[in-house]
């Protein structure tokens, strides 16, 4: 493993340190080590948009290696301005590879620059640049100018914020080439730090502990992937492949999660999209090529193009809002990427506003005269712009549905669709109990990606009855631990969570790459559990407990009115009880115990929580 | 000098030849040599959109050298689908440098590919690639995918057409990075050849004959440029610097050239633009940095950004159409660049349509219900889209005003503002006699760039009374010859035509770079004259003569109604007489004579024209 680079924007101090080997053995890399580094350096209780917040950028042990489904993943851990919890955002772009080639596995960014700044890292040298002229620019322009005209090297990899990040939109993104640090407001944190951009260039070689063995294992990995049905679907459609399926099983949130089946969905589905796709692309070395460059050929949105839309955006600017116009979804996605806002959160905020308007809680007085009607594509696009620029009603919606509903009041909290402040993604928790429980108990709030219930949604690797409560606590714990381990490595989420290839080939690859025996699948799950507990402890330290593991009243009170999942509600309390039990935590408070923490070699964490009065026993 | 690369798209044959040294001595490079090569290989009478048309792409002797105001210019010569004349289009982008580094000074493209194709040239190797997946894409997307995901080298330089070029819009452009082969329909020619893109990468060194002397001369050049007022203006505003000036002298075509003063122009002027400019950029090695990256920060067009707008586009989407909304001009420019249409021709076509609508020649029946009202920014943007996609009324306007007015009839030819089919730029010929005469007699039709009357417009290098007819024939000849030589070298047009540095430093630099003595300023003007006569001969061979050296009836019949140039008309016949005389051509027919051609070492041309019955004596 390489080094940790620490950059303080306030005093422009730069330092380096080595990764302790015991940390690597316990947390591997990626999300795990980034969570550990963050846990160690962060004080609880700080404002995520203050200079005291810190971001830990990190790569995994496979970053930049000739491995399938892993080579370009990287993560940022921090405290989110949407949730006030621990957060991890992940991205696939060559920035991770560049960071590693520049000699770093992790980079801590802290403090606040006096004026708009960019940070450029080239092979161990750090430069602070004046970004005043870039302030106000969209992400595409900022990246272009930075690469071509400021740094004059198009091979530099960049991560930039747009106008939304500058304006502290709480779900602002960081744009990295055509991909994003999408969720949790990473862009707002950079904006609050006056950090317009990070740019990295490195050309050092990346060492491999056991190159021959790695090659052999990757050959096996390729064989397995090539045989998987999921690989083919993903190659053809990208994540949009699941659009029809999620609707068919009645798990597709429609009209702000009132229904779970979108009658008009075929206009938006993946096969419609593939006809507009001009190019498959993906991480370097990966055979799957799940990125779909899509464009609008004719009509009022002609000329719009995007690396996407992903399934979530199809939904958040499409079905969620009763908008079947795919062209407008693409155009909305273009704007969101240019301005730098998370399409999931933005869509859910728009859905919230539309429901509030329907109920008379918002009126044309609040909206500069705009009628917020379901399915009105022009209104959707205008709201994306207004949110990004915090213009008019957009200023309220830029806070996210949690704060917006608290400000708005009048019962709007009941249909503010978030968990711990993070807007919910394109899955209704009611018909998928483990998948839903994964979101409820997620340490980063309403994310589907952190404990995905593939067994319920796809029947992978084995089908589990999605309506049943039986064993769902343990299943969720397993999924969460497995994905936590996966994001340390950093494996791509799609093939690994659905087991398009066997887990043991994955653990062996990590061993071959690092020269460390992490203990096979059992070791992997233990590492995942350790990470999960550490992340949980971060939140406990911030004051989170069982009371916060909840979800919008709609899911608890309103049975799904119709469709394939009619009648389902989310059985919160019994599922939570199951979950804490399976975690080995205190069921009453939902807090980790000393026994569990010590079992996971986290005695220091237990000691700290005890001191804070947050250890149940 | 390097080699000529010849690429036949029909049979995919590639060949190379050397440049004869006598050609270099006679035509230097750039436009001159490209004109000579084209003249030699083209048969008269062919359809510019047929496989028989050929494009000659070429660089100059200074391309890629550490010289001011010259390093990245390159040209294409061909027969234009707008004018049916000889055409030269010039561009500044690193593609020229790459071509030279790849070992070529010129590249001939001919024939027609069976299906959408791209050509990739890397250091002497030529590859034909399938561009089917790129067909239909906008220029930004096509360039991105080609560089990042097909060729996987962001340092490759590209030249691509957009949907407009594919649809044979007669003024389609070729987009090269953020710059264009703008005028004359180069994009339509590529579209007709099924050639979506040309991509070039080279890393060979570029030789310099006398490096020490060159360095010394460039130091002198820098000193002169730094002292020039024009340099400072161009550094600050780019070409928009002249916006206010052209209006002040009453030469700014307003409402389709009915007036020459735009009362609302201050909203659009260069100083307004500079406030939105985020970055100056320019050719590598050049100190002027005249490119202005401009963006829209707020309002309905927020997020739009452009390398521009140049003065001409400010005017063509702005003042010409009575549209003072700068944001919409920027957005229109974005669309034009994405779809790939010339902003000058597009604006003049829109002005034509608006005047036709005002006169009742076009009605809402022809326009899908759209009211073509002056100054309606939404209509302007919608027409840019419709023209690019040949949708509805856009299909007619995509033909250019000459053909469109011929199809439409009903007197519309009188306000179809073109010369020889090329839409007129942002100068009214009436108040600037030499400048206007330069456009009338231009071998490429209505271009301001080919015989620019700086003496009348800016008083540079010395002021000449712009209303007077005296000596204007000779002045035009001088300007045309001087610019023809400049475009062989290829000097940047701005500093050279206005003499921000002295001509003799320029001739000495060319000598130092090439090791050839071109005979100083006298030699330069002789070369320019030779080129002009050769280009003229190309057109004579195509059937052009004095009758075609004319301009729209408006300029001949309607005195300018008001403003600083009130009362002026264009005195065509006396000016033409002066001009042919100064050229040493036959005044009656406007054709070159044997004496003149032989004086210019163009005996073979004289022989050919005589055989065709097109030599007066």
Coordinates of C-alpha atoms in Angstrom, one line a residue, chain B residues 183 242-243 246-247 251-254 257 311-316 320 344 348 423-429 432 435 439 446-448 452 457:
Chain B
X183 CA -17.5 28.7 -43.8
X242 CA -14.7 45.5 -32.7
X243 CA -18.4 45.2 -32.1
X246 CA -18.3 48.7 -36.6
X247 CA -21.6 50.0 -35.3
X251 CA -21.1 49.4 -41.1
X252 CA -23.1 47.0 -38.9
X253 CA -25.8 45.2 -40.8
X254 CA -29.0 45.4 -38.9
X257 CA -28.8 44.6 -44.0
X311 CA -17.8 39.1 -33.3
X312 CA -19.5 37.6 -36.3
X313 CA -21.8 35.4 -34.2
X314 CA -22.6 38.3 -31.8
X315 CA -23.9 39.9 -34.8
X316 CA -25.4 37.0 -36.8
X320 CA -28.6 41.3 -37.5
X344 CA -22.8 33.5 -40.2
X348 CA -28.2 35.4 -42.5
X423 CA -23.9 34.5 -47.0
X424 CA -22.5 37.9 -46.2
X425 CA -20.7 38.6 -43.0
X426 CA -21.1 41.4 -40.5
X427 CA -20.0 44.3 -42.8
X428 CA -22.2 46.2 -45.1
X429 CA -20.3 46.8 -48.4
X432 CA -16.5 50.6 -47.1
X435 CA -13.6 46.2 -48.1
X439 CA -16.0 40.7 -50.9
X446 CA -19.1 36.8 -49.6
X447 CA -16.2 36.5 -47.1
X448 CA -14.7 39.5 -45.2
X452 CA -10.2 42.8 -45.4
X457 CA -12.4 50.0 -41.1

